[in-house]
Amino acid sequence: MTNKQLLIIGFVWPEPKSSAAGSRMMQLIQVFQSQNYSITFASPCAKSDNAFDLKSIDVTPVSIALNNTSFDDFVKALHPNIVLFDRFMMEEQFGWRVTEQCPNAIKILDTEDLHCLRKGRHQAFKEGKAFNKTYLFGDIAKREIASIYRCDISLIISEVEIEILKNDFKVDEALLFYLPFMLDTVLDDDIKVFPEFEARNHFITIGNFLHEPNYNAVLYLKETIWPLIKKQLPKAELHVYGAYASQKVNQLHNKKQGFFIKGFAEDVNIAMQQARVCLAPIRFGAGLKGKLVDAMKNGTPCVMTKIGAEGMFGCIEPNGFIEDNPETFANKAIALYTNQVLFNTYQENGMQVINTRFNYNEHSMRFIKIIEDTTKYINQKRLNNFTGQMLQHHTMQSTKFMSRWIEEKNK
């Protein structure tokens, strides 16, 4: 029996079919299981029908309560070696309790994406202004950066976000660890079974509709970009997939315009392989875009914005066109849809991106190494992070007593 215990405190229960965040969490679980950790996944969130059955992969699910000493008893009894916080809000809520009950546990923060960057870009977009540091340095940033300092390692999904944390926020690089999506290699045999150019039809876009950048992108397609494409390709259709389609999403469905709201994709791979081109006109957001990964894995070239492409390609040629101007975006989509040579070239680029930049073996080995090194030198690492100790001290004073007050109030 193993005695290595991992506790994951989830903002939500993993939904790998609904969101990139859900897929990311399953990748992290896979790495820890490869190292023989016993894993407990705890969350204060209610489960939806789309939640993954964690018991089926020998992960123990536990429901926990906010602002309740029952968590103290639970974590003390579990006595984890490592606690992984799924987004900074979970570290805020439970981090001080973990420190109090299990001071030797390594604390890892999975940021998913930089929330301060996503929120700041959204605010600038709503105001119709260019994004700058005044949008970045808001209250969310103060909370998120404090959370990064309080943890021993923070997992950052994008190289762009690493640079923002180092250069704009002056965060010590020793606290940050670049860990993008970790994906299986796409083999030549996989590529051979993909439907070819002529067998594919229509355009696709996909994304969880609870995520505001996704809804905005669909609205942008509907109102601005799709009419330009439809005018040139009258027989083409746009198939819009995504979990949690609300009434405001479903009312965008228009058969006459070839704009089809398809809702939840039971199998995103099948949906992607049937389509010829993926459209991702993301106008604000952060992190890495799961829809682009899904497209590349299934040989579907893309047209995307700069924010959509951010952090995705590095020095490798993208799997399609990167355009912010709506007219150019539409023209590039039409070119990709009608030109088999372009299609094949960008399909090959996508395979190279998946196999080179998101290689599971390479990134998982790096991750295992940083965990081993942190475990070995944890005391020195914490001594070198006085800012984190200081923030931990004040959090223990402020957040702790606020939580205790709420707990008393709820009795």
mmCIF file with all atom_site columns, C-alpha atoms in Angstrom, residues 169-256:
data_model
loop_
_atom_site.group_PDB
_atom_site.id
_atom_site.type_symbol
_atom_site.label_atom_id
_atom_site.label_alt_id
_atom_site.label_comp_id
_atom_site.label_asym_id
_atom_site.label_entity_id
_atom_site.label_seq_id
_atom_site.pdbx_PDB_ins_code
_atom_site.Cartn_x
_atom_site.Cartn_y
_atom_site.Cartn_z
_atom_site.occupancy
_atom_site.B_iso_or_equiv
_atom_site.pdbx_formal_charge
_atom_site.auth_seq_id
_atom_site.auth_comp_id
_atom_site.auth_asym_id
_atom_site.auth_atom_id
_atom_site.pdbx_PDB_model_num
ATOM 1  C CA . PHE A 1 169 ? 4.219   41.466 -11.002 1.00 0.00 ? 169 PHE A CA 1
ATOM 2  C CA . LYS A 1 170 ? 7.905   40.686 -10.246 1.00 0.00 ? 170 LYS A CA 1
ATOM 3  C CA . VAL A 1 171 ? 7.020   37.206 -8.923  1.00 0.00 ? 171 VAL A CA 1
ATOM 4  C CA . ASP A 1 172 ? 10.056  35.053 -8.120  1.00 0.00 ? 172 ASP A CA 1
ATOM 5  C CA . GLU A 1 173 ? 10.533  32.550 -10.948 1.00 0.00 ? 173 GLU A CA 1
ATOM 6  C CA . ALA A 1 174 ? 11.258  29.821 -8.358  1.00 0.00 ? 174 ALA A CA 1
ATOM 7  C CA . LEU A 1 175 ? 7.552   29.872 -7.402  1.00 0.00 ? 175 LEU A CA 1
ATOM 8  C CA . LEU A 1 176 ? 6.324   29.381 -10.971 1.00 0.00 ? 176 LEU A CA 1
ATOM 9  C CA . PHE A 1 177 ? 6.212   26.214 -13.045 1.00 0.00 ? 177 PHE A CA 1
ATOM 10 C CA . TYR A 1 178 ? 5.215   26.159 -16.702 1.00 0.00 ? 178 TYR A CA 1
ATOM 11 C CA . LEU A 1 179 ? 2.864   23.238 -17.255 1.00 0.00 ? 179 LEU A CA 1
ATOM 12 C CA . PRO A 1 180 ? 0.672   23.398 -20.372 1.00 0.00 ? 180 PRO A CA 1
ATOM 13 C CA . PHE A 1 181 ? -1.767  20.719 -21.502 1.00 0.00 ? 181 PHE A CA 1
ATOM 14 C CA . MET A 1 182 ? -0.179  17.249 -21.403 1.00 0.00 ? 182 MET A CA 1
ATOM 15 C CA . LEU A 1 183 ? -1.362  15.265 -24.409 1.00 0.00 ? 183 LEU A CA 1
ATOM 16 C CA . ASP A 1 184 ? -0.703  11.887 -25.953 1.00 0.00 ? 184 ASP A CA 1
ATOM 17 C CA . THR A 1 185 ? 1.291   11.883 -29.170 1.00 0.00 ? 185 THR A CA 1
ATOM 18 C CA . VAL A 1 186 ? -0.753  11.877 -32.374 1.00 0.00 ? 186 VAL A CA 1
ATOM 19 C CA . LEU A 1 187 ? 0.621   8.913  -34.332 1.00 0.00 ? 187 LEU A CA 1
ATOM 20 C CA . ASP A 1 188 ? 0.737   8.426  -38.098 1.00 0.00 ? 188 ASP A CA 1
ATOM 21 C CA . ASP A 1 189 ? -1.815  5.620  -37.708 1.00 0.00 ? 189 ASP A CA 1
ATOM 22 C CA . ASP A 1 190 ? -4.187  8.092  -35.995 1.00 0.00 ? 190 ASP A CA 1
ATOM 23 C CA . ILE A 1 191 ? -3.816  10.564 -38.838 1.00 0.00 ? 191 ILE A CA 1
ATOM 24 C CA . LYS A 1 192 ? -4.562  7.889  -41.472 1.00 0.00 ? 192 LYS A CA 1
ATOM 25 C CA . VAL A 1 193 ? -8.068  7.311  -40.099 1.00 0.00 ? 193 VAL A CA 1
ATOM 26 C CA . PHE A 1 194 ? -9.004  11.026 -40.052 1.00 0.00 ? 194 PHE A CA 1
ATOM 27 C CA . PRO A 1 195 ? -11.617 11.941 -42.668 1.00 0.00 ? 195 PRO A CA 1
ATOM 28 C CA . GLU A 1 196 ? -9.913  13.698 -45.566 1.00 0.00 ? 196 GLU A CA 1
ATOM 29 C CA . PHE A 1 197 ? -10.654 17.189 -46.881 1.00 0.00 ? 197 PHE A CA 1
ATOM 30 C CA . GLU A 1 198 ? -13.448 16.115 -49.268 1.00 0.00 ? 198 GLU A CA 1
ATOM 31 C CA . ALA A 1 199 ? -15.169 13.983 -46.606 1.00 0.00 ? 199 ALA A CA 1
ATOM 32 C CA . ARG A 1 200 ? -15.456 16.894 -44.196 1.00 0.00 ? 200 ARG A CA 1
ATOM 33 C CA . ASN A 1 201 ? -18.171 19.517 -44.279 1.00 0.00 ? 201 ASN A CA 1
ATOM 34 C CA . HIS A 1 202 ? -19.060 22.793 -42.576 1.00 0.00 ? 202 HIS A CA 1
ATOM 35 C CA . PHE A 1 203 ? -17.466 24.945 -39.892 1.00 0.00 ? 203 PHE A CA 1
ATOM 36 C CA . ILE A 1 204 ? -17.350 24.271 -36.158 1.00 0.00 ? 204 ILE A CA 1
ATOM 37 C CA . THR A 1 205 ? -16.844 26.197 -32.950 1.00 0.00 ? 205 THR A CA 1
ATOM 38 C CA . ILE A 1 206 ? -16.992 24.802 -29.434 1.00 0.00 ? 206 ILE A CA 1
ATOM 39 C CA . GLY A 1 207 ? -16.751 26.010 -25.844 1.00 0.00 ? 207 GLY A CA 1
ATOM 40 C CA . ASN A 1 208 ? -18.385 25.861 -22.431 1.00 0.00 ? 208 ASN A CA 1
ATOM 41 C CA . PHE A 1 209 ? -21.030 28.612 -22.389 1.00 0.00 ? 209 PHE A CA 1
ATOM 42 C CA . LEU A 1 210 ? -20.538 29.309 -18.690 1.00 0.00 ? 210 LEU A CA 1
ATOM 43 C CA . HIS A 1 211 ? -17.237 30.851 -19.814 1.00 0.00 ? 211 HIS A CA 1
ATOM 44 C CA . GLU A 1 212 ? -17.999 34.417 -20.952 1.00 0.00 ? 212 GLU A CA 1
ATOM 45 C CA . PRO A 1 213 ? -15.297 34.627 -23.686 1.00 0.00 ? 213 PRO A CA 1
ATOM 46 C CA . ASN A 1 214 ? -16.946 31.642 -25.424 1.00 0.00 ? 214 ASN A CA 1
ATOM 47 C CA . TYR A 1 215 ? -20.428 33.152 -25.467 1.00 0.00 ? 215 TYR A CA 1
ATOM 48 C CA . ASN A 1 216 ? -19.019 36.452 -26.706 1.00 0.00 ? 216 ASN A CA 1
ATOM 49 C CA . ALA A 1 217 ? -17.160 34.657 -29.519 1.00 0.00 ? 217 ALA A CA 1
ATOM 50 C CA . VAL A 1 218 ? -20.348 32.899 -30.656 1.00 0.00 ? 218 VAL A CA 1
ATOM 51 C CA . LEU A 1 219 ? -22.249 36.186 -30.613 1.00 0.00 ? 219 LEU A CA 1
ATOM 52 C CA . TYR A 1 220 ? -19.450 37.811 -32.629 1.00 0.00 ? 220 TYR A CA 1
ATOM 53 C CA . LEU A 1 221 ? -19.644 34.972 -35.160 1.00 0.00 ? 221 LEU A CA 1
ATOM 54 C CA . LYS A 1 222 ? -23.408 35.266 -35.422 1.00 0.00 ? 222 LYS A CA 1
ATOM 55 C CA . GLU A 1 223 ? -23.560 39.044 -35.836 1.00 0.00 ? 223 GLU A CA 1
ATOM 56 C CA . THR A 1 224 ? -20.361 39.888 -37.717 1.00 0.00 ? 224 THR A CA 1
ATOM 57 C CA . ILE A 1 225 ? -18.219 37.078 -39.116 1.00 0.00 ? 225 ILE A CA 1
ATOM 58 C CA . TRP A 1 226 ? -20.647 34.347 -40.168 1.00 0.00 ? 226 TRP A CA 1
ATOM 59 C CA . PRO A 1 227 ? -22.734 36.583 -42.500 1.00 0.00 ? 227 PRO A CA 1
ATOM 60 C CA . LEU A 1 228 ? -19.502 37.413 -44.399 1.00 0.00 ? 228 LEU A CA 1
ATOM 61 C CA . ILE A 1 229 ? -18.631 33.721 -44.767 1.00 0.00 ? 229 ILE A CA 1
ATOM 62 C CA . LYS A 1 230 ? -22.194 32.674 -45.623 1.00 0.00 ? 230 LYS A CA 1
ATOM 63 C CA . LYS A 1 231 ? -22.369 35.251 -48.400 1.00 0.00 ? 231 LYS A CA 1
ATOM 64 C CA . GLN A 1 232 ? -19.426 33.558 -50.172 1.00 0.00 ? 232 GLN A CA 1
ATOM 65 C CA . LEU A 1 233 ? -20.309 29.977 -49.168 1.00 0.00 ? 233 LEU A CA 1
ATOM 66 C CA . PRO A 1 234 ? -24.131 29.823 -49.220 1.00 0.00 ? 234 PRO A CA 1
ATOM 67 C CA . LYS A 1 235 ? -24.268 26.048 -48.639 1.00 0.00 ? 235 LYS A CA 1
ATOM 68 C CA . ALA A 1 236 ? -21.916 26.077 -45.636 1.00 0.00 ? 236 ALA A CA 1
ATOM 69 C CA . GLU A 1 237 ? -23.145 25.674 -42.074 1.00 0.00 ? 237 GLU A CA 1
ATOM 70 C CA . LEU A 1 238 ? -21.666 26.645 -38.716 1.00 0.00 ? 238 LEU A CA 1
ATOM 71 C CA . HIS A 1 239 ? -22.147 24.051 -35.971 1.00 0.00 ? 239 HIS A CA 1
ATOM 72 C CA . VAL A 1 240 ? -21.857 25.527 -32.473 1.00 0.00 ? 240 VAL A CA 1
ATOM 73 C CA . TYR A 1 241 ? -21.155 23.046 -29.676 1.00 0.00 ? 241 TYR A CA 1
ATOM 74 C CA . GLY A 1 242 ? -20.811 23.639 -25.959 1.00 0.00 ? 242 GLY A CA 1
ATOM 75 C CA . ALA A 1 243 ? -22.000 22.601 -22.523 1.00 0.00 ? 243 ALA A CA 1
ATOM 76 C CA . TYR A 1 244 ? -24.537 24.683 -20.591 1.00 0.00 ? 244 TYR A CA 1
ATOM 77 C CA . ALA A 1 245 ? -26.206 26.419 -23.524 1.00 0.00 ? 245 ALA A CA 1
ATOM 78 C CA . SER A 1 246 ? -28.687 28.882 -22.001 1.00 0.00 ? 246 SER A CA 1
ATOM 79 C CA . GLN A 1 247 ? -31.800 30.352 -23.571 1.00 0.00 ? 247 GLN A CA 1
ATOM 80 C CA . LYS A 1 248 ? -29.816 33.355 -24.840 1.00 0.00 ? 248 LYS A CA 1
ATOM 81 C CA . VAL A 1 249 ? -27.456 30.912 -26.597 1.00 0.00 ? 249 VAL A CA 1
ATOM 82 C CA . ASN A 1 250 ? -30.184 28.672 -28.030 1.00 0.00 ? 250 ASN A CA 1
ATOM 83 C CA . GLN A 1 251 ? -32.067 31.637 -29.469 1.00 0.00 ? 251 GLN A CA 1
ATOM 84 C CA . LEU A 1 252 ? -29.097 32.287 -31.783 1.00 0.00 ? 252 LEU A CA 1
ATOM 85 C CA . HIS A 1 253 ? -29.999 29.074 -33.663 1.00 0.00 ? 253 HIS A CA 1
ATOM 86 C CA . ASN A 1 254 ? -31.132 29.942 -37.190 1.00 0.00 ? 254 ASN A CA 1
ATOM 87 C CA . LYS A 1 255 ? -31.499 27.189 -39.786 1.00 0.00 ? 255 LYS A CA 1
ATOM 88 C CA . LYS A 1 256 ? -32.045 29.654 -42.645 1.00 0.00 ? 256 LYS A CA 1
#
